[in-house]
Amino acid sequence: MIKVNKLSKKFDDLSVLKDINFEVNKGEIVVIIGPSGTGKSTLLRCLNYLETPTSGIVEIGGVAVDAQKHTNKQVTQLRQQSSFVFQNYSLFANKTAIQNVSESLITVWKTPRNEALQTAKSILINVGLEDKLDFYPSQLSGGQQQRVGIARAMAAKGEVILFDEPTSALDPEWVEEVLAVMQQLAIEKQTMIVVTHEMQFAREVADRVIFMEGGYIVEQGSPEQIFEHPEHERTKAFVKRAL
Ligand code: ADP
Ligand code: MG
């Protein structure tokens, strides 16, 4: 359902992604690990054109966009295939939880307001926030804000949810409840690409683990392959340090 072909990204002279190729099947949970500064966030951002790649093709849900020749319409269509969960939640501070979650339904999908609010409510109930519907982000804990962030991504109806270190900014006490929501999504076979340092989550939940370093995919495989039997020295060294 997702195909990334010969993707590269440069910031001026700095080559951050170099010849990235991978595919993700519908319902698959892919976890990306690797040292910081390696291009993981840039890769996720290129998948929905928050950053424009320098070259290569990104295809999601039948919408293919070539970095070197594309239209704005194609980019808009590609963006609708995915939704993002950010490290710092990026909620609208002046909107309540239910308004944050229903926003894309109303503006992007033109869902009638009442219906959008009903859908948003049921998603917020799903992530355990039935008693916080009308709370503003500043009135919520970090864990609750991030669950609103995930609910918002679920409401956006994309094919895939992209998570960029969704628990890194959280106080330790809130990490588990956010991982639990992600685990529930995995059980429901929501396609996900997750950049994380939570190795336990990667081992338990991922169908596939991608190890990135220096702008390359060094190695990918099942959690068992990557964590128990890594082939490359660099993967071995990273995994040893991370576990
Ligand atoms: P990771 O998420 O693996 O930590 P990033 O994708 O954030 O890595 O960053 C990879 C490299 O790209 C880093 O050297 C970073 O400084 C650089 N970089 C990221 N975004 C930009 C940008 N907008 N402009 C210039 N350099 C950037
Ligand atoms: Mg990052």
mmCIF file of C-alpha atoms and ligand atoms in Angstrom:
data_model
loop_
_atom_site.group_PDB
_atom_site.id
_atom_site.type_symbol
_atom_site.label_atom_id
_atom_site.label_comp_id
_atom_site.label_asym_id
_atom_site.label_seq_id
_atom_site.Cartn_x
_atom_site.Cartn_y
_atom_site.Cartn_z
ATOM 1 C CA MET A 1 0.000 0.000 0.000
ATOM 2 C CA ILE A 2 3.018 2.256 0.522
ATOM 3 C CA LYS A 3 5.934 2.281 -1.878
ATOM 4 C CA VAL A 4 8.981 4.462 -1.499
ATOM 5 C CA ASN A 5 11.314 4.372 -4.467
ATOM 6 C CA LYS A 6 14.801 5.920 -4.614
ATOM 7 C CA LEU A 7 13.872 8.666 -2.185
ATOM 8 C CA SER A 8 16.531 11.250 -1.389
ATOM 9 C CA LYS A 9 16.511 14.538 0.487
ATOM 10 C CA LYS A 10 19.114 17.247 0.704
ATOM 11 C CA PHE A 11 19.085 20.403 2.808
ATOM 12 C CA ASP A 12 21.433 22.564 0.729
ATOM 13 C CA ASP A 13 24.628 20.485 0.655
ATOM 14 C CA LEU A 14 23.606 18.221 3.501
ATOM 15 C CA SER A 15 22.414 14.880 2.180
ATOM 16 C CA VAL A 16 19.966 13.579 4.807
ATOM 17 C CA LEU A 17 18.204 10.742 2.969
ATOM 18 C CA LYS A 18 20.098 8.647 0.442
ATOM 19 C CA ASP A 19 18.379 6.184 -1.851
ATOM 20 C CA ILE A 20 15.621 5.054 0.523
ATOM 21 C CA ASN A 21 13.528 2.131 -0.764
ATOM 22 C CA PHE A 22 10.849 0.226 1.124
ATOM 23 C CA GLU A 23 7.282 -0.970 0.982
ATOM 24 C CA VAL A 24 4.582 -1.290 3.613
ATOM 25 C CA ASN A 25 1.574 -3.584 3.297
ATOM 26 C CA LYS A 26 -1.915 -2.723 4.430
ATOM 27 C CA GLY A 27 -2.300 -3.500 8.136
ATOM 28 C CA GLU A 28 1.432 -3.684 8.717
ATOM 29 C CA ILE A 29 3.118 -2.066 11.742
ATOM 30 C CA VAL A 30 6.572 -0.806 10.778
ATOM 31 C CA VAL A 31 8.876 0.613 13.447
ATOM 32 C CA ILE A 32 11.862 2.749 12.439
ATOM 33 C CA ILE A 33 14.812 2.891 14.842
ATOM 34 C CA GLY A 34 18.229 4.506 14.617
ATOM 35 C CA PRO A 35 20.507 7.118 16.167
ATOM 36 C CA SER A 36 19.334 10.725 16.295
ATOM 37 C CA GLY A 37 20.222 12.941 13.354
ATOM 38 C CA THR A 38 19.916 9.964 11.036
ATOM 39 C CA GLY A 39 16.981 11.203 8.957
ATOM 40 C CA LYS A 40 14.060 9.366 10.564
ATOM 41 C CA SER A 41 11.891 12.462 11.037
ATOM 42 C CA THR A 42 12.825 13.757 7.606
ATOM 43 C CA LEU A 43 11.750 10.444 6.079
ATOM 44 C CA LEU A 44 8.333 10.568 7.770
ATOM 45 C CA ARG A 45 7.918 14.210 6.745
ATOM 46 C CA CYS A 46 8.777 13.372 3.140
ATOM 47 C CA LEU A 47 6.098 10.656 3.128
ATOM 48 C CA ASN A 48 3.384 13.270 3.350
ATOM 49 C CA TYR A 49 5.295 16.157 1.812
ATOM 50 C CA LEU A 50 5.670 18.203 4.976
ATOM 51 C CA GLU A 51 9.125 18.233 3.380
ATOM 52 C CA THR A 52 9.491 17.976 -0.377
ATOM 53 C CA PRO A 53 11.959 15.218 -1.246
ATOM 54 C CA THR A 54 14.839 16.061 -3.571
ATOM 55 C CA SER A 55 14.185 13.034 -5.753
ATOM 56 C CA GLY A 56 12.297 9.776 -5.779
ATOM 57 C CA ILE A 57 8.708 8.579 -5.721
ATOM 58 C CA VAL A 58 6.341 8.270 -2.760
ATOM 59 C CA GLU A 59 3.220 6.219 -3.356
ATOM 60 C CA ILE A 60 0.484 5.754 -0.749
ATOM 61 C CA GLY A 61 -2.949 4.260 -1.353
ATOM 62 C CA GLY A 62 -2.622 4.474 -5.128
ATOM 63 C CA VAL A 63 -1.465 8.111 -5.154
ATOM 64 C CA ALA A 64 2.094 8.336 -6.522
ATOM 65 C CA VAL A 65 4.082 11.566 -6.345
ATOM 66 C CA ASP A 66 7.399 12.039 -8.106
ATOM 67 C CA ALA A 67 9.587 14.642 -6.397
ATOM 68 C CA GLN A 68 10.879 15.940 -9.705
ATOM 69 C CA LYS A 69 7.569 16.325 -11.485
ATOM 70 C CA HIS A 70 4.378 16.704 -9.491
ATOM 71 C CA THR A 71 1.310 18.906 -9.262
ATOM 72 C CA ASN A 72 -0.157 20.580 -6.186
ATOM 73 C CA LYS A 73 -3.237 18.445 -6.658
ATOM 74 C CA GLN A 74 -1.185 15.253 -6.389
ATOM 75 C CA VAL A 75 0.448 16.517 -3.195
ATOM 76 C CA THR A 76 -2.963 17.335 -1.702
ATOM 77 C CA GLN A 77 -4.191 13.846 -2.588
ATOM 78 C CA LEU A 78 -1.057 12.245 -1.143
ATOM 79 C CA ARG A 79 -1.444 14.192 2.109
ATOM 80 C CA GLN A 80 -4.957 12.821 2.538
ATOM 81 C CA GLN A 81 -3.541 9.276 2.548
ATOM 82 C CA SER A 82 -1.678 9.732 5.830
ATOM 83 C CA SER A 83 -1.896 11.522 9.140
ATOM 84 C CA PHE A 84 0.792 12.537 11.564
ATOM 85 C CA VAL A 85 1.250 12.168 15.314
ATOM 86 C CA PHE A 86 3.959 14.569 16.468
ATOM 87 C CA GLN A 87 6.282 14.403 19.435
ATOM 88 C CA ASN A 88 4.868 17.675 20.761
ATOM 89 C CA TYR A 89 1.215 16.877 20.010
ATOM 90 C CA SER A 90 0.706 20.054 17.904
ATOM 91 C CA LEU A 91 -2.906 20.397 18.992
ATOM 92 C CA PHE A 92 -4.837 23.602 18.375
ATOM 93 C CA ALA A 93 -4.495 25.344 21.739
ATOM 94 C CA ASN A 94 -7.717 27.310 21.275
ATOM 95 C CA LYS A 95 -9.828 24.266 20.434
ATOM 96 C CA THR A 96 -11.232 21.621 22.778
ATOM 97 C CA ALA A 97 -10.387 17.928 22.467
ATOM 98 C CA ILE A 98 -13.517 17.200 20.445
ATOM 99 C CA GLN A 99 -12.934 20.242 18.220
ATOM 100 C CA ASN A 100 -9.336 19.168 17.579
ATOM 101 C CA VAL A 101 -10.475 15.684 16.564
ATOM 102 C CA SER A 102 -13.444 16.758 14.416
ATOM 103 C CA GLU A 103 -11.526 19.520 12.604
ATOM 104 C CA SER A 104 -10.288 17.476 9.637
ATOM 105 C CA LEU A 105 -13.649 15.772 9.194
ATOM 106 C CA ILE A 106 -15.320 19.148 8.817
ATOM 107 C CA THR A 107 -12.685 20.990 6.770
ATOM 108 C CA VAL A 108 -11.129 18.218 4.654
ATOM 109 C CA TRP A 109 -13.898 15.638 4.340
ATOM 110 C CA LYS A 110 -16.833 18.111 4.476
ATOM 111 C CA THR A 111 -18.631 15.911 6.979
ATOM 112 C CA PRO A 112 -21.719 17.662 8.420
ATOM 113 C CA ARG A 113 -20.823 19.231 11.755
ATOM 114 C CA ASN A 114 -23.087 17.100 13.968
ATOM 115 C CA GLU A 115 -21.928 13.892 12.356
ATOM 116 C CA ALA A 116 -18.272 14.960 12.674
ATOM 117 C CA LEU A 117 -18.761 15.695 16.372
ATOM 118 C CA GLN A 118 -20.411 12.287 16.892
ATOM 119 C CA THR A 119 -17.512 10.536 15.150
ATOM 120 C CA ALA A 120 -14.952 12.550 17.129
ATOM 121 C CA LYS A 121 -16.757 11.681 20.350
ATOM 122 C CA SER A 122 -16.719 7.957 19.639
ATOM 123 C CA ILE A 123 -12.999 8.060 18.774
ATOM 124 C CA LEU A 124 -12.213 9.976 21.972
ATOM 125 C CA ILE A 125 -14.202 7.375 23.938
ATOM 126 C CA ASN A 126 -12.053 4.732 22.225
ATOM 127 C CA VAL A 127 -8.851 6.313 23.508
ATOM 128 C CA GLY A 128 -10.290 6.617 27.027
ATOM 129 C CA LEU A 129 -11.079 10.337 27.041
ATOM 130 C CA GLU A 130 -14.876 10.258 27.342
ATOM 131 C CA ASP A 131 -14.727 12.673 30.273
ATOM 132 C CA LYS A 132 -12.410 15.188 28.531
ATOM 133 C CA LEU A 133 -14.342 16.027 25.359
ATOM 134 C CA ASP A 134 -14.672 19.737 26.137
ATOM 135 C CA PHE A 135 -11.264 20.257 27.725
ATOM 136 C CA TYR A 136 -8.630 22.480 26.119
ATOM 137 C CA PRO A 137 -5.088 21.083 25.612
ATOM 138 C CA SER A 138 -3.758 23.192 28.521
ATOM 139 C CA GLN A 139 -6.233 21.424 30.816
ATOM 140 C CA LEU A 140 -4.947 17.958 29.857
ATOM 141 C CA SER A 141 -1.889 15.969 30.947
ATOM 142 C CA GLY A 142 0.797 15.200 28.365
ATOM 143 C CA GLY A 143 -0.494 11.660 28.003
ATOM 144 C CA GLN A 144 -4.042 12.879 27.491
ATOM 145 C CA GLN A 145 -2.915 15.473 24.926
ATOM 146 C CA GLN A 146 -1.064 12.821 22.984
ATOM 147 C CA ARG A 147 -4.130 10.556 23.064
ATOM 148 C CA VAL A 148 -6.082 13.474 21.562
ATOM 149 C CA GLY A 149 -3.287 13.700 18.952
ATOM 150 C CA ILE A 150 -3.758 10.041 18.092
ATOM 151 C CA ALA A 151 -7.558 10.418 18.043
ATOM 152 C CA ARG A 152 -7.141 13.316 15.628
ATOM 153 C CA ALA A 153 -4.947 11.174 13.379
ATOM 154 C CA MET A 154 -7.547 8.387 13.482
ATOM 155 C CA ALA A 155 -10.313 10.812 12.507
ATOM 156 C CA ALA A 156 -8.365 12.012 9.478
ATOM 157 C CA LYS A 157 -9.202 8.729 7.725
ATOM 158 C CA GLY A 158 -5.789 8.306 6.096
ATOM 159 C CA GLU A 159 -4.508 4.917 4.992
ATOM 160 C CA VAL A 160 -1.536 5.135 7.341
ATOM 161 C CA ILE A 161 -0.729 6.923 10.583
ATOM 162 C CA LEU A 162 2.832 8.248 10.861
ATOM 163 C CA PHE A 163 4.167 8.547 14.428
ATOM 164 C CA ASP A 164 7.305 10.586 15.095
ATOM 165 C CA GLU A 165 8.575 9.693 18.581
ATOM 166 C CA PRO A 166 5.087 10.010 20.080
ATOM 167 C CA THR A 167 6.230 9.317 23.640
ATOM 168 C CA SER A 168 9.601 11.112 23.719
ATOM 169 C CA ALA A 169 8.272 14.365 25.144
ATOM 170 C CA LEU A 170 6.129 12.680 27.786
ATOM 171 C CA ASP A 171 6.820 12.371 31.482
ATOM 172 C CA PRO A 172 7.538 8.688 32.142
ATOM 173 C CA GLU A 173 4.235 8.257 33.969
ATOM 174 C CA TRP A 174 2.252 8.991 30.764
ATOM 175 C CA VAL A 175 4.195 6.772 28.347
ATOM 176 C CA GLU A 176 2.320 3.531 29.010
ATOM 177 C CA GLU A 177 -1.162 4.904 28.353
ATOM 178 C CA VAL A 178 -0.070 6.278 24.977
ATOM 179 C CA LEU A 179 1.685 3.043 23.991
ATOM 180 C CA ALA A 180 -1.463 1.162 25.028
ATOM 181 C CA VAL A 181 -3.565 3.193 22.581
ATOM 182 C CA MET A 182 -1.022 2.492 19.826
ATOM 183 C CA GLN A 183 -1.041 -1.195 20.688
ATOM 184 C CA GLN A 184 -4.839 -1.195 20.407
ATOM 185 C CA LEU A 185 -4.562 0.385 16.935
ATOM 186 C CA ALA A 186 -2.081 -2.317 15.967
ATOM 187 C CA ILE A 187 -4.519 -5.020 17.076
ATOM 188 C CA GLU A 188 -7.160 -3.355 14.894
ATOM 189 C CA LYS A 189 -4.701 -3.623 11.964
ATOM 190 C CA GLN A 190 -4.319 0.104 11.453
ATOM 191 C CA THR A 191 -1.331 0.550 9.137
ATOM 192 C CA MET A 192 1.331 2.483 11.053
ATOM 193 C CA ILE A 193 4.888 3.683 10.637
ATOM 194 C CA VAL A 194 6.352 4.499 14.035
ATOM 195 C CA VAL A 195 9.666 6.196 14.771
ATOM 196 C CA THR A 196 10.454 5.409 18.396
ATOM 197 C CA HIS A 197 13.118 4.693 20.989
ATOM 198 C CA GLU A 198 10.718 2.382 22.837
ATOM 199 C CA MET A 199 12.481 -0.879 22.036
ATOM 200 C CA GLN A 200 10.042 -2.949 24.072
ATOM 201 C CA PHE A 201 7.178 -1.596 21.962
ATOM 202 C CA ALA A 202 9.145 -2.320 18.785
ATOM 203 C CA ARG A 203 9.782 -5.903 19.865
ATOM 204 C CA GLU A 204 6.218 -6.608 20.892
ATOM 205 C CA VAL A 205 4.152 -4.709 18.364
ATOM 206 C CA ALA A 206 6.154 -4.302 15.138
ATOM 207 C CA ASP A 207 5.652 -6.622 12.194
ATOM 208 C CA ARG A 208 8.864 -5.212 10.790
ATOM 209 C CA VAL A 209 11.706 -3.108 12.129
ATOM 210 C CA ILE A 210 13.773 -0.789 9.939
ATOM 211 C CA PHE A 211 17.183 0.292 11.237
ATOM 212 C CA MET A 212 18.366 3.602 9.748
ATOM 213 C CA GLU A 213 21.728 5.266 10.055
ATOM 214 C CA GLY A 214 23.341 8.146 8.194
ATOM 215 C CA GLY A 215 20.434 8.571 5.788
ATOM 216 C CA TYR A 216 20.336 4.924 4.730
ATOM 217 C CA ILE A 217 18.233 1.929 5.605
ATOM 218 C CA VAL A 218 20.992 -0.306 6.930
ATOM 219 C CA GLU A 219 18.863 -3.328 7.667
ATOM 220 C CA GLN A 220 15.234 -4.362 8.051
ATOM 221 C CA GLY A 221 13.474 -7.477 9.216
ATOM 222 C CA SER A 222 11.242 -9.001 11.878
ATOM 223 C CA PRO A 223 11.817 -7.781 15.442
ATOM 224 C CA GLU A 224 13.474 -11.118 16.154
ATOM 225 C CA GLN A 225 15.896 -10.693 13.234
ATOM 226 C CA ILE A 226 16.814 -7.123 14.129
ATOM 227 C CA PHE A 227 17.017 -7.517 17.902
ATOM 228 C CA GLU A 228 18.258 -11.101 18.271
ATOM 229 C CA HIS A 229 20.163 -11.742 15.037
ATOM 230 C CA PRO A 230 21.212 -8.456 13.425
ATOM 231 C CA GLU A 231 23.459 -8.951 10.396
ATOM 232 C CA HIS A 232 25.241 -5.621 10.142
ATOM 233 C CA GLU A 233 27.814 -4.430 12.633
ATOM 234 C CA ARG A 234 26.097 -1.057 12.888
ATOM 235 C CA THR A 235 22.756 -2.648 13.724
ATOM 236 C CA LYS A 236 24.450 -4.870 16.294
ATOM 237 C CA ALA A 237 26.113 -1.887 17.951
ATOM 238 C CA PHE A 238 22.905 0.178 18.033
ATOM 239 C CA VAL A 239 20.715 -2.615 19.322
ATOM 240 C CA LYS A 240 23.226 -3.517 22.017
ATOM 241 C CA ARG A 241 23.246 0.067 23.259
ATOM 242 C CA ALA A 242 19.481 0.513 22.986
ATOM 243 C CA LEU A 243 18.264 -2.605 24.780
HETATM 244 P P1 ADP B 1 16.283 12.101 13.223
HETATM 245 O O1 ADP B 1 14.811 12.258 13.215
HETATM 246 O O2 ADP B 1 16.737 10.726 12.827
HETATM 247 O O3 ADP B 1 16.887 12.517 14.524
HETATM 248 P P2 ADP B 1 16.224 14.300 11.338
HETATM 249 O O4 ADP B 1 15.475 13.787 10.171
HETATM 250 O O5 ADP B 1 15.505 15.172 12.285
HETATM 251 O O6 ADP B 1 16.902 13.058 12.119
HETATM 252 O O7 ADP B 1 17.498 15.097 10.858
HETATM 253 C C1 ADP B 1 18.460 14.552 9.986
HETATM 254 C C2 ADP B 1 19.470 15.606 9.615
HETATM 255 O O8 ADP B 1 18.839 16.606 8.832
HETATM 256 C C3 ADP B 1 20.081 16.321 10.804
HETATM 257 O O9 ADP B 1 21.441 16.556 10.515
HETATM 258 C C4 ADP B 1 19.322 17.616 10.853
HETATM 259 O O10 ADP B 1 20.092 18.633 11.426
HETATM 260 C C5 ADP B 1 19.038 17.879 9.398
HETATM 261 N N1 ADP B 1 17.804 18.654 9.178
HETATM 262 C C6 ADP B 1 16.557 18.276 9.513
HETATM 263 N N2 ADP B 1 15.638 19.204 9.160
HETATM 264 C C7 ADP B 1 16.344 20.205 8.574
HETATM 265 C C8 ADP B 1 15.975 21.461 7.967
HETATM 266 N N3 ADP B 1 14.688 21.854 7.887
HETATM 267 N N4 ADP B 1 16.968 22.222 7.462
HETATM 268 C C9 ADP B 1 18.254 21.831 7.518
HETATM 269 N N5 ADP B 1 18.674 20.668 8.059
HETATM 270 C C10 ADP B 1 17.732 19.858 8.584
HETATM 271 MG MG MG B 2 13.510 12.830 14.722
#
